[in-house]
Coordinates of C-alpha atoms and ligand atoms in Angstrom, one line a residue:
M220 CA 0.0 0.0 0.0
A221 CA 1.2 3.5 -0.9
E222 CA 2.6 5.7 2.0
A223 CA 0.8 8.9 2.9
S224 CA 2.8 11.8 1.5
I225 CA 2.6 15.2 2.9
T226 CA 4.7 18.3 3.0
F227 CA 3.9 21.5 5.0
H228 CA 5.1 24.9 3.8
D229 CA 4.9 28.1 5.9
L230 CA 4.9 30.8 3.2
H231 CA 4.7 33.4 6.1
P232 CA 1.5 35.3 5.6
T233 CA 1.6 38.8 6.7
A234 CA -0.2 39.1 10.0
D235 CA -3.5 40.8 10.0
D236 CA -3.8 44.1 11.8
L237 CA -7.3 44.2 13.4
A238 CA -6.7 47.5 15.1
S239 CA -5.6 49.5 12.0
D240 CA -8.3 47.9 9.9
V241 CA -11.0 48.6 12.4
L242 CA -9.8 52.2 13.0
A243 CA -9.7 52.8 9.2
G244 CA -13.2 51.2 8.8
F245 CA -14.7 53.3 11.6
S246 CA -13.3 56.6 10.1
R247 CA -15.5 56.3 7.0
P248 CA -19.0 57.8 6.7
Q249 CA -20.4 54.3 6.5
K250 CA -18.5 52.4 9.2
S251 CA -17.3 49.0 8.3
I252 CA -15.3 46.0 9.5
P253 CA -13.6 43.7 6.9
P254 CA -15.4 40.3 6.9
K255 CA -12.1 38.4 7.2
Y256 CA -12.3 39.2 10.9
F257 CA -15.4 37.0 11.4
Y258 CA -13.2 33.8 11.5
D259 CA -11.7 33.6 15.0
A260 CA -12.2 30.2 16.7
E261 CA -15.8 31.1 17.7
G262 CA -16.6 32.7 14.4
S263 CA -15.3 29.6 12.5
R264 CA -17.4 27.4 14.7
L265 CA -20.5 29.6 14.0
F266 CA -19.8 29.5 10.3
D267 CA -19.6 25.7 10.4
A268 CA -23.0 25.8 12.1
I269 CA -24.4 28.2 9.5
T270 CA -23.4 25.7 6.8
E271 CA -25.8 23.1 8.4
L272 CA -28.8 25.5 8.8
P273 CA -32.0 24.6 6.9
E274 CA -32.1 28.1 5.5
Y275 CA -28.5 28.3 4.3
Y276 CA -28.9 26.4 1.1
P277 CA -25.4 27.1 -0.5
T278 CA -23.3 24.5 1.2
R279 CA -25.5 21.5 0.9
T280 CA -26.6 22.4 -2.7
E281 CA -23.0 22.7 -3.8
M282 CA -22.0 19.5 -2.0
A283 CA -24.8 17.6 -3.7
M284 CA -23.8 19.1 -7.1
L285 CA -20.2 18.0 -6.6
R286 CA -21.3 14.5 -5.8
K287 CA -23.7 14.4 -8.7
Y288 CA -21.3 15.8 -11.3
A289 CA -18.1 14.5 -9.9
D290 CA -17.6 12.1 -13.0
E291 CA -18.7 14.7 -15.5
I292 CA -16.4 17.3 -14.0
A293 CA -13.5 14.8 -14.4
Q294 CA -14.6 14.1 -18.1
K295 CA -14.6 17.8 -18.9
A296 CA -11.6 18.8 -16.9
G297 CA -9.4 15.8 -17.4
T298 CA -7.4 14.0 -14.8
G299 CA -3.9 14.0 -13.4
H300 CA -3.8 17.8 -12.6
L301 CA -2.1 19.6 -9.8
L302 CA -5.2 20.4 -7.9
V303 CA -4.8 23.8 -6.0
E304 CA -7.4 24.9 -3.5
P305 CA -7.1 28.5 -2.0
G306 CA -8.9 28.7 1.3
S307 CA -9.2 24.9 1.7
G308 CA -10.6 24.9 5.3
S309 CA -11.3 21.3 6.2
C310 CA -10.8 20.2 2.5
G311 CA -14.3 18.5 2.6
K312 CA -15.4 19.6 -0.9
A313 CA -12.1 18.6 -2.6
R314 CA -12.4 15.1 -1.1
I315 CA -15.6 14.6 -3.2
L316 CA -13.4 15.2 -6.4
F317 CA -10.3 13.2 -5.7
E318 CA -11.5 9.8 -6.9
G319 CA -12.8 11.2 -10.3
L320 CA -10.0 13.7 -10.9
Q321 CA -7.1 11.5 -9.8
P322 CA -4.9 14.6 -9.2
C323 CA -1.2 14.1 -9.4
A324 CA -0.9 16.3 -6.3
Y325 CA -3.3 18.3 -4.1
I326 CA -2.2 21.7 -2.8
P327 CA -4.5 23.0 0.0
M328 CA -3.8 26.7 0.9
D329 CA -5.0 28.4 4.0
I330 CA -4.0 31.3 6.3
S331 CA -4.7 29.3 9.4
G332 CA -1.7 27.1 9.7
D333 CA -3.0 24.8 12.5
H334 CA -6.3 24.1 10.8
L335 CA -4.5 23.5 7.5
R336 CA -2.0 21.1 9.0
V337 CA -4.8 18.9 10.6
A338 CA -7.0 19.0 7.5
A339 CA -4.0 18.1 5.1
E340 CA -2.7 15.4 7.3
A341 CA -6.2 13.8 7.4
V342 CA -6.5 14.0 3.5
A343 CA -3.0 12.4 3.2
A344 CA -4.0 9.6 5.7
D345 CA -7.3 8.9 3.8
Y346 CA -5.8 9.1 0.3
P347 CA -2.4 7.5 0.6
W348 CA -1.9 7.6 -3.3
L349 CA -2.2 11.4 -3.3
E350 CA 0.7 13.7 -2.8
V351 CA -0.3 16.6 -0.5
H352 CA 1.8 19.9 -0.3
A353 CA 0.1 22.2 2.2
A354 CA 0.8 25.9 1.9
C355 CA 0.1 28.3 4.7
T356 CA -0.3 31.6 3.0
D357 CA -2.7 34.5 2.7
F358 CA -4.0 33.5 -0.8
T359 CA -5.8 36.8 -1.4
R360 CA -2.3 38.5 -1.5
L361 CA 0.1 35.7 -2.7
M362 CA -0.8 32.6 -4.6
T363 CA 2.7 31.1 -4.8
L364 CA 2.9 27.3 -4.9
P365 CA 5.2 25.4 -2.6
P366 CA 8.7 24.9 -4.1
S367 CA 8.4 21.1 -4.1
S368 CA 5.0 21.1 -6.0
P369 CA 5.2 18.7 -9.0
E370 CA 5.1 20.1 -12.6
G371 CA 1.8 19.6 -14.3
R372 CA -1.4 21.0 -15.6
R373 CA -3.0 23.1 -12.9
L374 CA -6.7 23.1 -11.8
A375 CA -7.7 25.6 -9.2
F376 CA -10.8 24.9 -7.0
F377 CA -12.5 27.7 -5.3
P378 CA -16.0 26.5 -3.9
G379 CA -18.4 27.9 -1.5
S380 CA -19.3 31.1 -3.4
S381 CA -16.4 32.9 -1.4
I382 CA -15.9 34.8 -4.6
G383 CA -19.2 36.6 -3.6
N384 CA -17.5 38.2 -0.7
F385 CA -15.4 40.3 -3.0
D386 CA -16.7 43.4 -4.8
P387 CA -17.0 42.5 -8.5
D388 CA -13.9 44.5 -9.4
R389 CA -11.9 42.8 -6.6
A390 CA -13.3 39.5 -7.8
V391 CA -11.9 40.1 -11.3
G392 CA -8.5 41.0 -9.7
F393 CA -8.6 37.8 -7.5
L394 CA -9.5 35.7 -10.5
R395 CA -6.6 37.2 -12.5
M396 CA -4.3 36.1 -9.7
I397 CA -5.7 32.5 -10.1
A398 CA -5.4 32.8 -13.9
E399 CA -1.8 33.7 -13.5
M400 CA -1.2 30.9 -11.0
V401 CA -2.8 28.2 -13.2
G402 CA -1.0 29.5 -16.3
P403 CA -1.9 29.1 -20.0
G404 CA -4.3 26.2 -20.6
G405 CA -5.0 26.1 -16.8
Q406 CA -8.4 25.6 -15.3
L407 CA -10.6 26.8 -12.5
L408 CA -13.7 25.1 -10.9
I409 CA -15.6 27.7 -9.0
G410 CA -18.8 27.7 -7.0
V411 CA -21.1 30.8 -7.4
D412 CA -24.3 31.5 -5.6
L413 CA -27.1 32.4 -8.0
K414 CA -29.5 35.4 -8.0
K415 CA -32.9 34.3 -6.9
E416 CA -36.0 35.3 -5.0
R417 CA -35.4 37.8 -2.3
R418 CA -37.3 35.7 0.2
I419 CA -34.9 32.8 -0.2
L420 CA -31.8 35.0 -0.1
E421 CA -32.9 36.9 3.0
A422 CA -33.9 33.8 4.9
A423 CA -30.4 32.3 4.3
Y424 CA -28.9 35.3 6.2
N425 CA -31.6 35.7 8.8
D426 CA -32.0 32.1 10.2
A427 CA -34.6 31.3 12.8
Q428 CA -32.1 30.0 15.3
G429 CA -30.1 33.2 15.2
V430 CA -26.9 31.6 14.3
T431 CA -26.0 34.2 11.6
A432 CA -26.9 36.9 14.1
A433 CA -24.5 35.4 16.6
F434 CA -21.8 35.1 13.8
N435 CA -22.2 38.8 13.0
L436 CA -22.3 40.0 16.7
N437 CA -19.1 37.8 17.5
L438 CA -17.1 40.5 15.6
L439 CA -17.9 42.9 18.4
T440 CA -16.9 40.3 21.1
R441 CA -13.7 39.8 19.2
I442 CA -12.9 43.5 19.0
N443 CA -13.7 43.8 22.8
R444 CA -11.3 40.9 23.6
E445 CA -8.5 41.8 21.2
L446 CA -8.6 45.5 21.2
G447 CA -9.9 46.2 24.7
A448 CA -13.0 47.9 23.3
D449 CA -16.2 48.3 25.3
F450 CA -19.0 47.3 22.9
D451 CA -22.2 46.5 24.8
L452 CA -23.6 43.6 22.8
A453 CA -27.1 44.2 24.2
Q454 CA -27.1 47.5 22.4
W455 CA -26.5 46.0 18.9
R456 CA -28.5 43.8 16.6
H457 CA -28.0 41.9 13.4
R458 CA -29.4 43.0 10.1
A459 CA -29.1 41.3 6.7
F460 CA -31.0 42.3 3.5
Y461 CA -30.8 41.9 -0.2
N462 CA -29.7 45.1 -2.0
Q463 CA -31.2 44.4 -5.4
A464 CA -29.5 47.3 -7.2
E465 CA -26.1 46.0 -6.2
G466 CA -27.1 42.3 -6.5
R467 CA -25.8 41.5 -3.0
I468 CA -26.8 40.5 0.5
E469 CA -25.5 43.1 2.9
M470 CA -24.9 42.3 6.6
H471 CA -24.8 45.1 9.2
L472 CA -24.7 45.5 12.9
V473 CA -27.3 48.2 13.9
S474 CA -26.9 50.5 16.9
R475 CA -30.1 50.2 19.0
V476 CA -29.5 53.5 20.8
D477 CA -27.2 56.6 20.7
Q478 CA -24.0 55.4 22.2
L479 CA -20.2 56.0 22.7
V480 CA -17.8 53.1 22.2
R481 CA -14.2 53.2 23.3
L482 CA -11.6 51.5 21.2
A483 CA -7.8 51.6 21.2
G484 CA -7.6 55.1 22.7
H485 CA -10.4 56.5 20.5
T486 CA -14.1 57.2 21.2
F487 CA -16.7 56.6 18.4
A488 CA -20.2 57.9 18.5
F489 CA -23.0 55.8 17.1
A490 CA -26.5 57.2 16.5
E491 CA -29.5 55.1 17.1
G492 CA -30.1 53.1 13.8
E493 CA -26.5 53.8 12.6
T494 CA -24.8 50.7 11.2
I495 CA -21.5 49.0 10.8
H496 CA -21.3 47.3 7.4
T497 CA -19.7 43.9 8.0
E498 CA -20.1 41.9 4.8
N499 CA -21.3 41.8 1.2
S500 CA -22.2 38.5 -0.4
Y501 CA -22.7 39.2 -4.2
K502 CA -25.0 36.9 -6.2
Y503 CA -24.6 36.4 -9.9
S504 CA -26.6 35.1 -12.8
V505 CA -24.8 32.5 -14.9
E506 CA -24.3 35.2 -17.6
E507 CA -23.1 37.8 -15.2
F508 CA -20.5 35.5 -13.8
R509 CA -19.4 34.4 -17.2
D510 CA -18.6 38.1 -17.8
V511 CA -16.7 38.5 -14.6
A512 CA -14.6 35.4 -15.5
A513 CA -14.0 36.7 -19.0
R514 CA -12.7 40.0 -17.5
A515 CA -10.1 38.0 -15.7
G516 CA -9.0 36.0 -18.8
F517 CA -11.1 32.9 -18.4
T518 CA -13.4 31.4 -20.9
T519 CA -16.2 29.2 -19.7
D520 CA -16.1 25.5 -20.6
T521 CA -19.1 24.2 -18.7
V522 CA -21.6 25.5 -16.2
W523 CA -23.7 23.2 -13.9
T524 CA -26.8 24.4 -12.0
D525 CA -29.0 22.4 -9.6
D526 CA -32.7 21.7 -10.4
D527 CA -33.9 24.5 -8.2
N528 CA -31.5 27.1 -9.8
L529 CA -29.9 27.9 -6.4
F530 CA -26.2 27.5 -7.1
S531 CA -23.8 27.3 -10.0
L532 CA -20.5 25.5 -10.6
H533 CA -18.4 26.9 -13.4
L534 CA -15.5 25.2 -15.1
L535 CA -13.3 27.8 -16.6
Q536 CA -10.0 27.8 -18.5
T537 CA -7.3 30.2 -19.6
E538 CA -6.2 30.5 -23.1
V539 CA -3.4 28.3 -24.3
T540 CA -0.6 30.5 -25.8
N541 CA 1.6 29.3 -28.6
E542 CA 4.9 30.8 -27.6
E543 CA 7.7 30.1 -30.0
Ligands
LIG780 C1 -18.1 32.6 3.3 N1 -19.2 33.2 2.5 C2 -19.3 32.6 1.2 C3 -20.5 33.2 3.3 C4 -21.5 33.9 2.5 O1 -22.6 33.4 2.3 O2 -21.3 35.0 1.9 C5 -20.4 33.9 4.6 C6 -21.6 34.0 5.4 N2 -22.0 35.1 6.0 C7 -23.2 35.0 6.5 N3 -23.5 33.7 6.3 C8 -22.6 33.1 5.6

């Protein structure tokens, strides 16, 4: 039996600076906090709980599509690639593809080194035939592959509609980085949440159990703990709505009263009803996303959607150049 093969590479992601990001966000007319700060230990636990909620359809719909179309994806994409997954988390979705795609190596990338190591070791143990080269990096800034990665055609995998958390122009910029990383003739399989009825979209971000509200409010708990701020959580509430003109779900924290908050030597005044904008989650029609992909240099090979038209999977490729 083949030996599990794994290498771990710390590509030294630049540490996030919560204090300067929050101070910058609070100095704008619409106060905001970057959504990357949702994911401390408690936030990551709450996000996992969100993915299991009856109202939050994206995760289970995408998983079902990956299972249903795994063979077809392999037929279209081919086999034997270097499979690169930026933001791999627990690698659960990539596992669905391994048997069909038979990658020559799997390169999970994540900023959270501990989580990455555990997830990558579990993959290596469960798929002893697969070379795993884990890369601890901030893939939004740097998409360099570990030096030991084998040569080969590259297929990037970016599921979960995480692309929706970028503004469209930034999404194009991020996809360009992927296009450059996979190179000419390289491919990308990406999951994208579709535009749909407001009722379904808004329910997904306003679940009955209040898990999404807890996820949103946890940002304030984190800022209290890490920056010594004095947010009184009882004076804030969660709000999420679909902004149709922008084609996005917006999440906000709403101040219930006029109040002052002290944070890192500064005092911020919040009026009753004033909000802190915490996240955008853009939704795309198939055609709109095809356009975003084209702006980044990708052509669309195949698009799969589920029977209820909730979610889409796009297989994209970059042009093959004939350099002499
Ligand atoms: C991670 N991302 C794709 C999720 C989304 O749906 O935009 C984050 C999330 N926020 C609230 N619920 C889920």
